[in-house]
PDB file of C-alpha atoms in Angstrom:
ATOM      1  CA  MET A   1     105.711  77.707  99.713  1.00 77.00           C
ATOM      2  CA  SER A   2     103.947  74.621  98.328  1.00 81.00           C
ATOM      3  CA  GLN A   3     104.592  72.744 101.573  1.00 83.00           C
ATOM      4  CA  HIS A   4     103.173  75.617 103.643  1.00 80.00           C
ATOM      5  CA  VAL A   5      99.992  75.669 101.539  1.00 79.00           C
ATOM      6  CA  LYS A   6      99.657  71.880 101.711  1.00 81.00           C
ATOM      7  CA  ARG A   7      99.964  71.875 105.500  1.00 83.00           C
ATOM      8  CA  LEU A   8      97.375  74.663 105.717  1.00 76.00           C
ATOM      9  CA  GLU A   9      94.978  72.690 103.508  1.00 77.00           C
ATOM     10  CA  GLN A  10      95.426  69.616 105.708  1.00 81.00           C
ATOM     11  CA  ALA A  11      94.841  71.661 108.852  1.00 77.00           C
ATOM     12  CA  ILE A  12      91.549  73.230 107.721  1.00 72.00           C
ATOM     13  CA  GLY A  13      90.324  70.342 105.572  1.00 78.00           C
ATOM     14  CA  VAL A  14      89.677  72.190 102.295  1.00 77.00           C
ATOM     15  CA  CYS A  15      91.521  72.688  99.035  1.00 83.00           C
ATOM     16  CA  LEU A  16      92.802  76.248  98.654  1.00 80.00           C
ATOM     17  CA  LEU A  17      94.497  76.071  95.274  1.00 84.00           C
ATOM     18  CA  GLU A  18      93.568  74.362  92.041  1.00 85.00           C
ATOM     19  CA  ARG A  19      96.677  72.992  90.334  1.00 78.00           C
ATOM     20  CA  ARG A  20      96.712  73.446  86.562  1.00 80.00           C
ATOM     21  CA  PRO A  21      99.342  72.711  83.903  1.00 79.00           C
ATOM     22  CA  ARG A  22     100.222  76.413  83.652  1.00 75.00           C
ATOM     23  CA  GLY A  23     100.102  77.255  87.322  1.00 78.00           C
ATOM     24  CA  VAL A  24      97.594  77.472  90.161  1.00 80.00           C
ATOM     25  CA  VAL A  25      94.424  79.468  90.808  1.00 83.00           C
ATOM     26  CA  PRO A  26      92.588  79.914  94.099  1.00 82.00           C
ATOM     27  CA  THR A  27      89.492  77.840  94.760  1.00 83.00           C
ATOM     28  CA  ALA A  28      86.354  79.422  96.216  1.00 76.00           C
ATOM     29  CA  GLU A  29      87.697  78.564  99.672  1.00 73.00           C
ATOM     30  CA  GLY A  30      91.067  80.028  98.723  1.00 77.00           C
ATOM     31  CA  LEU A  31      89.424  83.299  97.689  1.00 72.00           C
ATOM     32  CA  VAL A  32      87.759  83.564 101.106  1.00 65.00           C
ATOM     33  CA  LEU A  33      91.120  83.151 102.839  1.00 68.00           C
ATOM     34  CA  ARG A  34      92.826  85.602 100.491  1.00 71.00           C
ATOM     35  CA  GLN A  35      90.209  88.258 101.234  1.00 62.00           C
ATOM     36  CA  ALA A  36      90.660  87.757 104.967  1.00 60.00           C
ATOM     37  CA  ALA A  37      94.416  88.098 104.595  1.00 63.00           C
ATOM     38  CA  THR A  38      93.982  91.256 102.515  1.00 63.00           C
ATOM     39  CA  ASP A  39      91.726  92.764 105.185  1.00 61.00           C
ATOM     40  CA  SER A  40      94.351  92.084 107.821  1.00 60.00           C
ATOM     41  CA  ILE A  41      97.127  93.642 105.746  1.00 57.00           C
ATOM     42  CA  VAL A  42      95.057  96.759 105.030  1.00 60.00           C
ATOM     43  CA  GLY A  43      94.166  97.062 108.712  1.00 59.00           C
ATOM     44  CA  LEU A  44      97.827  96.771 109.665  1.00 55.00           C
ATOM     45  CA  ASP A  45      98.777  99.434 107.118  1.00 64.00           C
ATOM     46  CA  GLN A  46      96.181 101.828 108.541  1.00 60.00           C
ATOM     47  CA  ALA A  47      97.389 101.188 112.089  1.00 57.00           C
ATOM     48  CA  LEU A  48     100.997 101.922 111.091  1.00 59.00           C
ATOM     49  CA  ARG A  49      99.934 105.149 109.357  1.00 58.00           C
ATOM     50  CA  ARG A  50      98.067 106.227 112.493  1.00 58.00           C
ATOM     51  CA  LEU A  51     101.056 105.491 114.746  1.00 55.00           C
ATOM     52  CA  THR A  52     103.334 107.451 112.397  1.00 60.00           C
ATOM     53  CA  GLU A  53     101.023 110.484 112.561  1.00 55.00           C
ATOM     54  CA  LEU A  54     100.922 110.335 116.354  1.00 53.00           C
ATOM     55  CA  ALA A  55     104.706 110.111 116.542  1.00 53.00           C
ATOM     56  CA  ARG A  56     105.226 113.007 114.096  1.00 57.00           C
ATOM     57  CA  ASP A  57     102.654 115.290 115.776  1.00 58.00           C
ATOM     58  CA  GLY A  58     100.223 115.949 112.940  1.00 56.00           C
ATOM     59  CA  VAL A  59     102.571 115.520 109.991  1.00 64.00           C
ATOM     60  CA  GLY A  60     101.152 113.025 107.523  1.00 79.00           C
ATOM     61  CA  SER A  61      98.584 112.677 104.774  1.00 86.00           C
ATOM     62  CA  VAL A  62      94.840 112.237 104.347  1.00 92.00           C
ATOM     63  CA  ARG A  63      93.721 110.250 101.306  1.00 93.00           C
ATOM     64  CA  ILE A  64      90.174 111.016 100.162  1.00 96.00           C
ATOM     65  CA  THR A  65      88.146 109.679  97.257  1.00 95.00           C
ATOM     66  CA  THR A  66      84.916 111.196  95.980  1.00 92.00           C
ATOM     67  CA  GLY A  67      83.153 112.509  92.903  1.00 84.00           C
ATOM     68  CA  ALA A  68      84.613 115.354  90.897  1.00 77.00           C
ATOM     69  CA  ILE A  69      82.125 118.006  92.089  1.00 85.00           C
ATOM     70  CA  THR A  70      82.134 117.121  95.784  1.00 87.00           C
ATOM     71  CA  VAL A  71      85.071 119.323  96.758  1.00 86.00           C
ATOM     72  CA  ARG A  72      83.391 122.414  95.303  1.00 86.00           C
ATOM     73  CA  HIS A  73      80.024 121.822  96.925  1.00 90.00           C
ATOM     74  CA  PHE A  74      80.866 120.141 100.248  1.00 93.00           C
ATOM     75  CA  MET A  75      84.551 120.461 101.133  1.00 93.00           C
ATOM     76  CA  SER A  76      86.031 123.754  99.920  1.00 91.00           C
ATOM     77  CA  GLU A  77      85.682 125.610 103.243  1.00 92.00           C
ATOM     78  CA  ALA A  78      86.820 122.563 105.217  1.00 94.00           C
ATOM     79  CA  VAL A  79      89.926 122.182 103.044  1.00 94.00           C
ATOM     80  CA  ILE A  80      90.918 125.804 103.737  1.00 94.00           C
ATOM     81  CA  ALA A  81      90.334 125.453 107.492  1.00 95.00           C
ATOM     82  CA  PHE A  82      92.241 122.155 107.670  1.00 94.00           C
ATOM     83  CA  ARG A  83      95.216 123.512 105.721  1.00 92.00           C
ATOM     84  CA  ARG A  84      95.471 126.483 108.075  1.00 93.00           C
ATOM     85  CA  ARG A  85      95.623 124.181 111.106  1.00 92.00           C
ATOM     86  CA  HIS A  86      97.956 121.636 109.491  1.00 91.00           C
ATOM     87  CA  PRO A  87     100.110 123.346 106.856  1.00 90.00           C
ATOM     88  CA  ALA A  88     102.577 120.434 106.792  1.00 87.00           C
ATOM     89  CA  ALA A  89      99.894 117.779 106.234  1.00 89.00           C
ATOM     90  CA  SER A  90      99.097 116.489 102.767  1.00 88.00           C
ATOM     91  CA  LEU A  91      95.562 116.228 101.362  1.00 91.00           C
ATOM     92  CA  GLU A  92      95.269 113.723  98.512  1.00 92.00           C
ATOM     93  CA  LEU A  93      91.963 114.043  96.632  1.00 91.00           C
ATOM     94  CA  ARG A  94      91.288 111.186  94.235  1.00 92.00           C
ATOM     95  CA  THR A  95      88.199 111.676  92.079  1.00 89.00           C
ATOM     96  CA  LYS A  96      86.032 108.760  90.988  1.00 87.00           C
ATOM     97  CA  THR A  97      83.053 108.496  88.671  1.00 79.00           C
ATOM     98  CA  SER A  98      80.729 106.736  91.120  1.00 84.00           C
ATOM     99  CA  SER A  99      80.255 105.846  94.781  1.00 89.00           C
ATOM    100  CA  ARG A 100      80.783 102.198  93.819  1.00 88.00           C
ATOM    101  CA  THR A 101      84.371 102.849  92.720  1.00 90.00           C
ATOM    102  CA  CYS A 102      84.901 104.922  95.874  1.00 93.00           C
ATOM    103  CA  PHE A 103      83.842 101.922  97.974  1.00 93.00           C
ATOM    104  CA  GLU A 104      86.246  99.712  96.000  1.00 91.00           C
ATOM    105  CA  SER A 105      89.176 102.048  96.729  1.00 92.00           C
ATOM    106  CA  LEU A 106      88.217 102.118 100.392  1.00 91.00           C
ATOM    107  CA  ALA A 107      88.031  98.323 100.602  1.00 87.00           C
ATOM    108  CA  ALA A 108      91.419  98.027  98.892  1.00 86.00           C
ATOM    109  CA  GLY A 109      92.976 100.324 101.486  1.00 86.00           C
ATOM    110  CA  THR A 110      94.247 102.896  98.974  1.00 90.00           C
ATOM    111  CA  VAL A 111      92.293 105.738 100.645  1.00 93.00           C
ATOM    112  CA  ASP A 112      91.316 106.705 104.197  1.00 92.00           C
ATOM    113  CA  LEU A 113      87.965 108.385 103.559  1.00 96.00           C
ATOM    114  CA  ALA A 114      85.279 108.251 100.896  1.00 97.00           C
ATOM    115  CA  TRP A 115      82.487 110.807 100.437  1.00 97.00           C
ATOM    116  CA  VAL A 116      79.634 108.795  98.949  1.00 95.00           C
ATOM    117  CA  THR A 117      75.925 108.390  98.489  1.00 94.00           C
ATOM    118  CA  ILE A 118      74.847 106.412 101.554  1.00 95.00           C
ATOM    119  CA  ILE A 119      73.579 102.970 100.546  1.00 92.00           C
ATOM    120  CA  ALA A 120      72.633  99.687 102.219  1.00 92.00           C
ATOM    121  CA  PRO A 121      75.242  98.353 104.705  1.00 93.00           C
ATOM    122  CA  LEU A 122      78.387  96.873 103.175  1.00 92.00           C
ATOM    123  CA  ARG A 123      80.566  94.252 104.818  1.00 87.00           C
ATOM    124  CA  GLY A 124      83.763  95.786 106.158  1.00 86.00           C
ATOM    125  CA  ILE A 125      82.642  99.394 105.533  1.00 93.00           C
ATOM    126  CA  GLU A 126      81.197 101.893 108.020  1.00 95.00           C
ATOM    127  CA  GLN A 127      78.973 104.686 106.650  1.00 97.00           C
ATOM    128  CA  ARG A 128      77.980 107.900 108.425  1.00 97.00           C
ATOM    129  CA  PRO A 129      75.229 110.104 106.915  1.00 97.00           C
ATOM    130  CA  VAL A 130      76.047 113.822 106.940  1.00 97.00           C
ATOM    131  CA  VAL A 131      73.668 115.708 104.623  1.00 95.00           C
ATOM    132  CA  GLU A 132      70.177 115.089 103.244  1.00 96.00           C
ATOM    133  CA  LEU A 133      69.733 116.550  99.748  1.00 95.00           C
ATOM    134  CA  PRO A 134      66.159 117.129  98.552  1.00 95.00           C
ATOM    135  CA  TRP A 135      65.518 116.485  94.863  1.00 96.00           C
ATOM    136  CA  VAL A 136      64.847 119.531  92.699  1.00 95.00           C
ATOM    137  CA  VAL A 137      64.167 120.185  89.032  1.00 94.00           C
ATOM    138  CA  ALA A 138      66.300 122.889  87.413  1.00 93.00           C
ATOM    139  CA  VAL A 139      64.366 124.731  84.664  1.00 93.00           C
ATOM    140  CA  ARG A 140      64.930 127.889  82.680  1.00 93.00           C
ATOM    141  CA  ALA A 141      63.142 131.010  83.881  1.00 90.00           C
ATOM    142  CA  ASP A 142      61.178 131.113  80.597  1.00 91.00           C
ATOM    143  CA  ASP A 143      59.999 127.500  80.914  1.00 93.00           C
ATOM    144  CA  PRO A 144      56.250 126.973  81.614  1.00 92.00           C
ATOM    145  CA  PHE A 145      57.135 124.970  84.739  1.00 93.00           C
ATOM    146  CA  ALA A 146      59.081 127.950  86.136  1.00 92.00           C
ATOM    147  CA  ARG A 147      55.828 129.587  87.300  1.00 91.00           C
ATOM    148  CA  ARG A 148      55.271 126.714  89.745  1.00 93.00           C
ATOM    149  CA  SER A 149      56.530 126.753  93.339  1.00 93.00           C
ATOM    150  CA  ALA A 150      56.998 122.960  93.390  1.00 96.00           C
ATOM    151  CA  LEU A 151      56.408 119.893  91.230  1.00 95.00           C
ATOM    152  CA  THR A 152      54.452 116.731  91.930  1.00 94.00           C
ATOM    153  CA  ALA A 153      55.404 113.182  91.050  1.00 88.00           C
ATOM    154  CA  ALA A 154      52.870 113.272  88.219  1.00 88.00           C
ATOM    155  CA  ASP A 155      54.648 116.314  86.758  1.00 92.00           C
ATOM    156  CA  LEU A 156      57.859 114.313  86.392  1.00 91.00           C
ATOM    157  CA  ALA A 157      56.323 112.208  83.613  1.00 88.00           C
ATOM    158  CA  ARG A 158      55.873 115.403  81.556  1.00 88.00           C
ATOM    159  CA  LEU A 159      59.482 116.551  81.780  1.00 89.00           C
ATOM    160  CA  ARG A 160      62.323 116.268  79.305  1.00 90.00           C
ATOM    161  CA  PRO A 161      64.534 114.849  82.048  1.00 91.00           C
ATOM    162  CA  ILE A 162      68.276 115.132  82.408  1.00 92.00           C
ATOM    163  CA  LEU A 163      69.124 112.419  84.923  1.00 88.00           C
ATOM    164  CA  PRO A 164      72.230 111.178  86.794  1.00 84.00           C
ATOM    165  CA  PRO A 165      74.306 108.482  85.037  1.00 80.00           C
ATOM    166  CA  GLU A 166      72.775 104.994  84.942  1.00 80.00           C
ATOM    167  CA  ASN A 167      75.630 103.399  86.922  1.00 80.00           C
ATOM    168  CA  SER A 168      75.582 105.934  89.763  1.00 84.00           C
ATOM    169  CA  SER A 169      74.231 105.396  93.275  1.00 88.00           C
ATOM    170  CA  SER A 170      72.160 108.574  93.000  1.00 89.00           C
ATOM    171  CA  ARG A 171      70.476 107.213  89.857  1.00 88.00           C
ATOM    172  CA  ALA A 172      69.717 103.911  91.609  1.00 91.00           C
ATOM    173  CA  HIS A 173      68.165 105.856  94.508  1.00 93.00           C
ATOM    174  CA  LEU A 174      66.132 107.980  92.085  1.00 92.00           C
ATOM    175  CA  ASN A 175      64.948 104.984  90.039  1.00 91.00           C
ATOM    176  CA  ALA A 176      63.759 103.199  93.186  1.00 93.00           C
ATOM    177  CA  SER A 177      61.877 106.300  94.367  1.00 94.00           C
ATOM    178  CA  LEU A 178      60.205 106.808  90.984  1.00 92.00           C
ATOM    179  CA  ALA A 179      59.189 103.143  90.870  1.00 92.00           C
ATOM    180  CA  ARG A 180      57.524 103.420  94.289  1.00 93.00           C
ATOM    181  CA  LEU A 181      55.572 106.431  92.983  1.00 91.00           C
ATOM    182  CA  ASN A 182      54.646 104.577  89.761  1.00 91.00           C
ATOM    183  CA  VAL A 183      56.288 107.323  87.714  1.00 89.00           C
ATOM    184  CA  THR A 184      58.014 106.596  84.427  1.00 84.00           C
ATOM    185  CA  PRO A 185      59.945 109.613  83.147  1.00 79.00           C
ATOM    186  CA  GLY A 186      60.250 110.220  79.432  1.00 74.00           C
ATOM    187  CA  PRO A 187      63.403 109.558  77.377  1.00 74.00           C
ATOM    188  CA  ASP A 188      66.240 111.179  79.252  1.00 70.00           C
ATOM    189  CA  SER A 189      69.519 112.860  78.478  1.00 72.00           C
ATOM    190  CA  GLY A 190      72.319 111.381  80.562  1.00 69.00           C
ATOM    191  CA  THR A 191      75.199 113.402  81.966  1.00 74.00           C
ATOM    192  CA  ALA A 192      78.400 112.725  83.857  1.00 66.00           C
ATOM    193  CA  ASP A 193      77.674 114.870  86.929  1.00 84.00           C
ATOM    194  CA  TRP A 194      75.103 117.116  88.586  1.00 87.00           C
ATOM    195  CA  ASP A 195      76.762 120.407  87.620  1.00 87.00           C
ATOM    196  CA  SER A 196      76.723 119.376  83.968  1.00 89.00           C
ATOM    197  CA  ALA A 197      73.039 118.476  84.222  1.00 90.00           C
ATOM    198  CA  VAL A 198      72.237 121.962  85.530  1.00 90.00           C
ATOM    199  CA  LEU A 199      74.287 123.551  82.748  1.00 90.00           C
ATOM    200  CA  LEU A 200      72.350 121.574  80.125  1.00 91.00           C
ATOM    201  CA  ALA A 201      69.088 122.766  81.700  1.00 92.00           C
ATOM    202  CA  GLU A 202      70.346 126.351  81.495  1.00 90.00           C
ATOM    203  CA  LEU A 203      71.049 125.815  77.785  1.00 91.00           C
ATOM    204  CA  GLY A 204      67.486 124.641  77.261  1.00 90.00           C
ATOM    205  CA  ILE A 205      68.334 120.985  76.563  1.00 90.00           C
ATOM    206  CA  GLY A 206      65.831 119.702  79.124  1.00 91.00           C
ATOM    207  CA  HIS A 207      64.886 119.660  82.803  1.00 93.00           C
ATOM    208  CA  ALA A 208      67.619 118.571  85.248  1.00 93.00           C
ATOM    209  CA  LEU A 209      66.359 116.317  88.046  1.00 93.00           C
ATOM    210  CA  VAL A 210      69.150 116.602  90.590  1.00 92.00           C
ATOM    211  CA  PRO A 211      69.830 116.762  94.348  1.00 93.00           C
ATOM    212  CA  ALA A 212      69.793 120.308  95.726  1.00 92.00           C
ATOM    213  CA  LEU A 213      73.518 120.905  96.234  1.00 88.00           C
ATOM    214  CA  PRO A 214      74.696 123.654  98.606  1.00 82.00           C
ATOM    215  CA  GLY A 215      74.823 127.001  96.826  1.00 65.00           C
ATOM    216  CA  TRP A 216      72.339 126.283  94.075  1.00 64.00           C
ATOM    217  CA  GLN A 217      69.345 127.760  95.856  1.00 54.00           C
ATOM    218  CA  SER A 218      71.154 131.064  96.272  1.00 49.00           C
ATOM    219  CA  VAL A 219      71.070 131.620  92.498  1.00 46.00           C
ATOM    220  CA  ASP A 220      67.313 131.179  92.301  1.00 43.00           C
ATOM    221  CA  VAL A 221      66.487 134.877  92.010  1.00 42.00           C
ATOM    222  CA  ALA A 222      64.595 136.937  89.466  1.00 48.00           C
ATOM    223  CA  ASN A 223      67.585 137.967  87.339  1.00 57.00           C
ATOM    224  CA  THR A 224      69.071 134.485  86.810  1.00 67.00           C
ATOM    225  CA  PRO A 225      68.219 132.066  83.984  1.00 83.00           C
ATOM    226  CA  LEU A 226      67.346 129.139  86.258  1.00 89.00           C
ATOM    227  CA  ARG A 227      64.725 128.119  88.786  1.00 91.00           C
ATOM    228  CA  PHE A 228      65.109 125.154  91.182  1.00 93.00           C
ATOM    229  CA  LEU A 229      61.718 123.585  91.904  1.00 94.00           C
ATOM    230  CA  PRO A 230      61.427 121.105  94.804  1.00 95.00           C
ATOM    231  CA  VAL A 231      59.774 117.701  94.362  1.00 96.00           C
ATOM    232  CA  PRO A 232      58.506 116.972  97.902  1.00 96.00           C
ATOM    233  CA  GLU A 233      57.266 113.469  97.080  1.00 96.00           C
ATOM    234  CA  LEU A 234      60.784 112.220  96.335  1.00 96.00           C
ATOM    235  CA  PRO A 235      62.735 111.143  99.447  1.00 96.00           C
ATOM    236  CA  PRO A 236      66.026 113.028  99.823  1.00 96.00           C
ATOM    237  CA  LEU A 237      69.392 111.669  98.760  1.00 96.00           C
ATOM    238  CA  VAL A 238      71.679 111.093 101.736  1.00 97.00           C
ATOM    239  CA  VAL A 239      75.429 111.617 101.385  1.00 96.00           C
ATOM    240  CA  GLY A 240      78.258 111.338 103.865  1.00 97.00           C
ATOM    241  CA  TRP A 241      81.458 109.597 104.882  1.00 98.00           C
ATOM    242  CA  ALA A 242      82.468 105.979 104.500  1.00 97.00           C
ATOM    243  CA  VAL A 243      85.539 104.394 106.120  1.00 95.00           C
ATOM    244  CA  ARG A 244      86.782 100.919 106.857  1.00 90.00           C
ATOM    245  CA  GLN A 245      86.777 101.473 110.625  1.00 86.00           C
ATOM    246  CA  TRP A 246      86.367 104.750 112.481  1.00 89.00           C
ATOM    247  CA  GLU A 247      88.294 103.330 115.457  1.00 81.00           C
ATOM    248  CA  THR A 248      91.449 102.829 113.393  1.00 79.00           C
ATOM    249  CA  LEU A 249      91.195 106.069 111.410  1.00 84.00           C
ATOM    250  CA  GLY A 250      94.251 108.275 111.831  1.00 83.00           C
ATOM    251  CA  PRO A 251      93.923 111.553 113.766  1.00 86.00           C
ATOM    252  CA  LEU A 252      94.394 113.726 110.668  1.00 90.00           C
ATOM    253  CA  ALA A 253      91.791 111.844 108.652  1.00 92.00           C
ATOM    254  CA  ARG A 254      89.357 111.919 111.564  1.00 92.00           C
ATOM    255  CA  GLU A 255      89.855 115.661 112.037  1.00 94.00           C
ATOM    256  CA  PHE A 256      89.312 116.370 108.348  1.00 96.00           C
ATOM    257  CA  ALA A 257      86.118 114.290 108.307  1.00 97.00           C
ATOM    258  CA  GLU A 258      84.799 116.137 111.357  1.00 96.00           C
ATOM    259  CA  THR A 259      85.733 119.506 109.840  1.00 96.00           C
ATOM    260  CA  VAL A 260      83.690 118.746 106.731  1.00 96.00           C
ATOM    261  CA  VAL A 261      80.724 117.729 108.910  1.00 96.00           C
ATOM    262  CA  ARG A 262      80.875 120.965 110.911  1.00 95.00           C
ATOM    263  CA  HIS A 263      80.957 123.134 107.790  1.00 92.00           C
ATOM    264  CA  CYS A 264      78.075 121.204 106.223  1.00 91.00           C
ATOM    265  CA  GLU A 265      75.989 121.615 109.399  1.00 89.00           C
ATOM    266  CA  ALA A 266      76.729 125.349 109.531  1.00 83.00           C
ATOM    267  CA  ARG A 267      75.181 125.984 106.113  1.00 76.00           C
TER     268      ARG A 267
END
């Protein structure tokens, strides 16, 4: 192995490993080569999975990573439809706490699809927007703000905000939008997910500033404890699919992704 590495170093003219008394560690150049090799191995693994699915006529698995509430709000109908068409296929849903960790799983090749907040382009990852989610403020029906039909950016500074977690992509999007509007919200209560934020608003803890998830608007009627007030000045949050390469995605994974898109568009 040492001779192979030495010949490779001589061929490309850089040092790949740093020799130390207790072993070796990769140099910066070695890390670049290791990442390239990892990409190739992951790509090969995905190709083999796709060939296996084609040979077994739809029998295989789809590995998906996303946040804990995504299945309820975006995928439940698609999961039912997919299972009816492919009863022998396996759906593996792996929940993560943020889009960042979803991207990491995707890059490592441990999942086929990731449902994420769409962000700036990432090397080696393809993103496809599916849904735009306007920002809304969830307030109790007895709150003074509940008499309004919408809120302005200036109103946000007067809220007792319940915001997405600091390390989430949705929070980064929200912070950037508020900064562009020169709005500084008051001290906020953090929460792990959007459903929890809405629950805290219902309990009177504060005002939940959240994306308008499918199904929430249907509860905004006179006999419910909550109102969802739009904030038109905030640009919507965009969510959708991320994959390593759509071209190499297996037929089952591609079909599931397209099924989710169709059900989202039909709402």
